[in-house]
Short mmCIF file of C-alpha atoms in Angstrom, two decimals:
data_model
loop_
_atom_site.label_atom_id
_atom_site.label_comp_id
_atom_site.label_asym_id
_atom_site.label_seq_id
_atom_site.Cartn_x
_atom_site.Cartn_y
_atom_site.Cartn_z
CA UNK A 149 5.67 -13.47 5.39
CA UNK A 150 7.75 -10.78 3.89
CA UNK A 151 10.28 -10.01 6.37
CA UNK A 152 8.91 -6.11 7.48
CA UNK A 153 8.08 -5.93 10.81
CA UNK A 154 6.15 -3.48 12.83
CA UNK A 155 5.73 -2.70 16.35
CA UNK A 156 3.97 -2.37 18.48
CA UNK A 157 0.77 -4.42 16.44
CA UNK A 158 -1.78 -2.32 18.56
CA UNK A 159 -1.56 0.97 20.43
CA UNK A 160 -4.34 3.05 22.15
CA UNK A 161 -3.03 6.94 22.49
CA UNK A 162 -4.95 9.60 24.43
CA UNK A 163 -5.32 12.93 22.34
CA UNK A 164 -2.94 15.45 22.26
CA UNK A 165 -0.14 13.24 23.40
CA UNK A 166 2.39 11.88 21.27
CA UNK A 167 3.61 8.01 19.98
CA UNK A 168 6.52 6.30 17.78
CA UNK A 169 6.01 3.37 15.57
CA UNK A 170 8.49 1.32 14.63
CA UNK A 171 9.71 -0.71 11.30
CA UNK A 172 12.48 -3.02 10.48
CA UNK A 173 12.88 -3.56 6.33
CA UNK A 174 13.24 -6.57 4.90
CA UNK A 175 16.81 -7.85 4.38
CA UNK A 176 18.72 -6.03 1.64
CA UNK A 177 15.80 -3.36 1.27
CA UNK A 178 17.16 0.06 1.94
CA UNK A 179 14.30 2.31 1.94
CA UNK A 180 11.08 2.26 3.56
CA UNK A 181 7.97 4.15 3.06
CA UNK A 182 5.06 4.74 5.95
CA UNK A 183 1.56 4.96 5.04
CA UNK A 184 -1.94 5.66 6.58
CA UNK A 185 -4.71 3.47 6.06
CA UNK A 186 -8.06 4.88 7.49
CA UNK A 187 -10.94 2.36 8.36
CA UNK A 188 -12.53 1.21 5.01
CA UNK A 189 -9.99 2.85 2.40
CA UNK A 190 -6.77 2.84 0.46
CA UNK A 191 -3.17 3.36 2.00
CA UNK A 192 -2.13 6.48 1.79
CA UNK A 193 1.60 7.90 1.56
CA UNK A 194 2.64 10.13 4.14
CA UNK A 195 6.57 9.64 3.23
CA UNK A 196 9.79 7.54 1.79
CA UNK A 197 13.06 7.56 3.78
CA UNK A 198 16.23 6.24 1.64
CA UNK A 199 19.96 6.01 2.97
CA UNK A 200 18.15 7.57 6.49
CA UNK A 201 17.21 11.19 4.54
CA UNK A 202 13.42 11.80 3.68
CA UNK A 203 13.68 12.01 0.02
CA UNK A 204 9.42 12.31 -0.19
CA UNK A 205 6.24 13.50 1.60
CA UNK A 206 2.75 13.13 1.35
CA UNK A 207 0.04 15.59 2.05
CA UNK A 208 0.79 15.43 5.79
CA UNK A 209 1.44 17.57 8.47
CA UNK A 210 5.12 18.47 9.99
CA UNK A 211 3.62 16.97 13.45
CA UNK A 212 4.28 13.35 11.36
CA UNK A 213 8.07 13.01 11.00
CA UNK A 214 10.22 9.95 11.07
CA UNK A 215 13.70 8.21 10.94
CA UNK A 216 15.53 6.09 9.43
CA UNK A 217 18.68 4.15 11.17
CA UNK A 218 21.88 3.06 9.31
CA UNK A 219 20.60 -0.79 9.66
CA UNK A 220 17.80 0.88 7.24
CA UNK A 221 15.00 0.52 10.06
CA UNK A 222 12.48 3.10 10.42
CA UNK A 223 10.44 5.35 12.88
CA UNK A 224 7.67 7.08 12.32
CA UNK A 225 6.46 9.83 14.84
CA UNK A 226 3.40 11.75 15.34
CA UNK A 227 3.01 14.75 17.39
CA UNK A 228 -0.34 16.34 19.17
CA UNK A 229 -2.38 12.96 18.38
CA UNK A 230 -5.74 14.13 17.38
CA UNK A 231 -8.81 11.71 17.01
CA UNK A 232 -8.49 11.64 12.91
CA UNK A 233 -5.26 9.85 13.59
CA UNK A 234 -7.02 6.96 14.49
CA UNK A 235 -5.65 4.23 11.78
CA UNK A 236 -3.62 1.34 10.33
CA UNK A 237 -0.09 2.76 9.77
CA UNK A 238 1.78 0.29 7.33
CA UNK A 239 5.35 0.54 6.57
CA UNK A 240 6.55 -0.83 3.54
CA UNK A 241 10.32 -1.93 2.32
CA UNK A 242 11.63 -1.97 -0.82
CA UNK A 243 15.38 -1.87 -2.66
CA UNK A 244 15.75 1.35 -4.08
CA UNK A 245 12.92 3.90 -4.33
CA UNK A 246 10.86 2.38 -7.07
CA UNK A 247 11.09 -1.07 -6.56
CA UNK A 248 8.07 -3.95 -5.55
CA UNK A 249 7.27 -2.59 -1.71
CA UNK A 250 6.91 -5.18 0.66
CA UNK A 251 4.41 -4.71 3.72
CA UNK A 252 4.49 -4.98 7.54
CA UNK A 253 1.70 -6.30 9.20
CA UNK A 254 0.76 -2.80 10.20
CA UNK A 255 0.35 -0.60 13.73
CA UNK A 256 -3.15 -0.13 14.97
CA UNK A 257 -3.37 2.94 16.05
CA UNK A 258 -6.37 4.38 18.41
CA UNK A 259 -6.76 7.88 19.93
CA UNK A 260 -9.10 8.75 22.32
CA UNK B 24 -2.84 13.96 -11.53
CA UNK B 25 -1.99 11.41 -9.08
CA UNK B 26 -5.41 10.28 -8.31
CA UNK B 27 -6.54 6.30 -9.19
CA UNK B 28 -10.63 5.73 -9.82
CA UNK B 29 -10.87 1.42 -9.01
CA UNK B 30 -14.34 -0.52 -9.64
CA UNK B 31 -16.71 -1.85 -8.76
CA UNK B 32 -16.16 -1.13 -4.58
CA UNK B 33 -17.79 -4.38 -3.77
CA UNK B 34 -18.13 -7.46 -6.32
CA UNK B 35 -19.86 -10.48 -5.49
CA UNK B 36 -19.14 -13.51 -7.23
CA UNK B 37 -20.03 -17.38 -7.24
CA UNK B 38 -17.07 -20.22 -6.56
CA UNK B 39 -15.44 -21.15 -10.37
CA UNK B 40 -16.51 -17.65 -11.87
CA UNK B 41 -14.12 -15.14 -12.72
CA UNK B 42 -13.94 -11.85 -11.12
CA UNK B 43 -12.61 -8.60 -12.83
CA UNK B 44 -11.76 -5.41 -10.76
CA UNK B 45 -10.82 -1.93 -12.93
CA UNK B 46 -8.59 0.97 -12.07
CA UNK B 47 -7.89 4.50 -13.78
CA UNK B 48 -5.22 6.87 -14.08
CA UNK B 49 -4.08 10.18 -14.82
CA UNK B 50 -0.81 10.65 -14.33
CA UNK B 51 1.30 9.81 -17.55
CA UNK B 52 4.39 8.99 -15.74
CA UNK B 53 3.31 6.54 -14.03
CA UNK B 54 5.41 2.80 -14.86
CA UNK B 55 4.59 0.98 -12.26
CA UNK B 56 1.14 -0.77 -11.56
CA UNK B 57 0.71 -3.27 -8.54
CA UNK B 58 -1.96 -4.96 -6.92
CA UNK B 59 -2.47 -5.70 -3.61
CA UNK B 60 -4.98 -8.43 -1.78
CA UNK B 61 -5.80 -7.17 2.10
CA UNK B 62 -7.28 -10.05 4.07
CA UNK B 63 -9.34 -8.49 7.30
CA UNK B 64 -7.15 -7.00 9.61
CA UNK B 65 -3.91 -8.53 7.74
CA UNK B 66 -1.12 -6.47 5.47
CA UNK B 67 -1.62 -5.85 1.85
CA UNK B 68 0.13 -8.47 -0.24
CA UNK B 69 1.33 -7.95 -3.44
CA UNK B 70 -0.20 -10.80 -5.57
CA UNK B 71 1.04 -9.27 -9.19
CA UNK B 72 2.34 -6.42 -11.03
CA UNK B 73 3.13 -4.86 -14.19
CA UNK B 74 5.28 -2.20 -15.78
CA UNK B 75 4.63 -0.09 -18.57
CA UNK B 76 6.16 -1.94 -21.31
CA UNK B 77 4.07 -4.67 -21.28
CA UNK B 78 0.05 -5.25 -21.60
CA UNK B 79 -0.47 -8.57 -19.57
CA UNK B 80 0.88 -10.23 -17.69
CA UNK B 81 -0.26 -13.40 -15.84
CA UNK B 82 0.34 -16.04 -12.73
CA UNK B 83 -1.95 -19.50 -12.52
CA UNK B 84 -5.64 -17.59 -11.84
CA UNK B 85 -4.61 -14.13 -11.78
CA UNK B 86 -3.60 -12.04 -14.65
CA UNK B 87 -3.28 -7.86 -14.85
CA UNK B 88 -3.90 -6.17 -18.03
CA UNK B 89 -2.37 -2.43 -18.90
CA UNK B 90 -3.98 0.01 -21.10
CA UNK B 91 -1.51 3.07 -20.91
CA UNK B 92 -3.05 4.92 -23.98
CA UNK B 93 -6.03 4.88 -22.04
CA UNK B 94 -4.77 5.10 -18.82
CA UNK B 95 -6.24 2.00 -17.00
CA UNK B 96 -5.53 -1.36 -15.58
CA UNK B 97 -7.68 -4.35 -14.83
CA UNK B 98 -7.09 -7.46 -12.87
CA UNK B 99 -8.85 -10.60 -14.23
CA UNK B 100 -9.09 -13.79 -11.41
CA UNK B 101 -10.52 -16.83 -13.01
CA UNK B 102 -12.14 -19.79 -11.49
CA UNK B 103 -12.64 -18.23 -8.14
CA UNK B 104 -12.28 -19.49 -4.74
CA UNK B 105 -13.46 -18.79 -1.31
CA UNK B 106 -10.22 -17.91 0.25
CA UNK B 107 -9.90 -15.11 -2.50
CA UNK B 108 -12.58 -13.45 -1.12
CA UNK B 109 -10.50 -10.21 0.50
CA UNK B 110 -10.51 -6.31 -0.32
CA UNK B 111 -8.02 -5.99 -3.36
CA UNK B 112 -6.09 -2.43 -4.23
CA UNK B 113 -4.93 -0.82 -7.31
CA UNK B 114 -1.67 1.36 -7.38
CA UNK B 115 0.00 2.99 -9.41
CA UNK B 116 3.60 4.66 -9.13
CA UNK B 117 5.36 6.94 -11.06
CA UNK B 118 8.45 9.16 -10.22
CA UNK B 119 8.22 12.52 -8.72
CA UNK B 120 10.17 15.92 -8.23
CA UNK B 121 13.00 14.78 -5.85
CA UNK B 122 13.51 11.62 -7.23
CA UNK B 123 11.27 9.26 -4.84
CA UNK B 124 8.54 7.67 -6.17
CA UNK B 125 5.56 6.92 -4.56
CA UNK B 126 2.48 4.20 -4.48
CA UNK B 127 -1.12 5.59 -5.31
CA UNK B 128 -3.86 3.07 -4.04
CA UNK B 129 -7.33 2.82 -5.20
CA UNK B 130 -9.94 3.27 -2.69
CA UNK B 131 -10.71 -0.93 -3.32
CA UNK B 132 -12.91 -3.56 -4.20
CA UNK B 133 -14.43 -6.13 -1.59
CA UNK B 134 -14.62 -9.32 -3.57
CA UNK B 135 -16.75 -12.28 -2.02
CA UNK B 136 -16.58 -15.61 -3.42
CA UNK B 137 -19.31 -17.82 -2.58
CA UNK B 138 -19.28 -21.45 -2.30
#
């Protein structure tokens, strides 16, 4: 186990309405990045948060934003669900921005 | 520049044979090359990693080799089991206008290992 943990582990969202995910970072990691991981392909990086600023984005849309909370844990929200959405969103801890990134065990995420 | 190319997409192999799965760069700045094993429906795990100032590196069964002239990394398992048999990722990371850095993933490789 590496510590991260996400929640909730499964979530089924109607379209157009709107969700937060949640992360806590492993102990001593102070920046966490989110992913999307579509059905059959790679993670992809929507954005870093480090010392609770977003200091990186991905090719995503301003409907995906996030937080992160002086204890270093992370939210990321989306906005307007629409069925492409549908996904594994991993969050990911590390110490410092470059450093070995440790994953959660992911959000399932369903729109319908 | 940011995209990684990984092969083969699916590699089928027999228990005790070795398995090698290939990734290619473009970006030059990249320094940081991890891979990941995915079991179904579980988290990426990092099983090794390399930076760019070294060529191989290696850990019991599993090694990674870097070729940064030519822009690409391989990682070699030898005498293969069943329980490696997962999807396994290429990245690559390299730091970016603003001072974050990022992790590229391959698309990945589906490696079965049969008994």
């Amino acid at each position: 186990e590496t510590g991260v943990t996400q929640s909730p582990t499964h979530l089924i969202k109607t379209r157009g309405q709107q969700v937060t995910l949640r992360c806590s970072s492993q102990s001593g990691h102070n920046t966490v990045s989110w992913y999307q991981q579509a059905l059959g392909q790679g993670p992809q990086f929507i954005f870093q948060y480090y010392r609770e600023e977003e200091n990186g984005r991905g090719n995503f849309p301003p409907r995906f934003s996030g937080l992160q909370f002086p204890n270093y844990s992370s939210e990321l929200n989306v906005n307007a669900l629409e069925l492409d959405d549908s996904a594994l969103y991993l969050c990911a801890s590390s110490f410092g921005t470059g450093g070995e990134a440790f994953f959660g065990q992911g959000t399932r995420l369903t729109v319908v | 520049g940011e995209n990684v190319e990984q092969h083969p997409s699916t590699l089928s192999v027999q228990e005790g044979d070795s398995a090698v799965i290939k990734c290619t760069y473009s970006d030059s700045a990249s320094n940081y090359f991890p891979w990941y094993k995915q079991e179904l429906g579980k988290r990426p795990q990092l099983i090794i990693d390399i930076r760019s100032n070294v060529g191989e590196k290696k850990d019991q069964r599993i090694a990674v080799t870097l070729n940064k002239t030519a822009k690409h990394f391989s990682l070699h398992i030898t005498e293969t089991q069943p329980e490696d048999s997962a999807v396994y990722f290429c990245a690559h990371q390299g730091a970016f206008s603003g001072g974050y850095n990022k992790l590229i993933f391959g698309a990945g490789t589906r490696l079965a290992v049969h008994p």
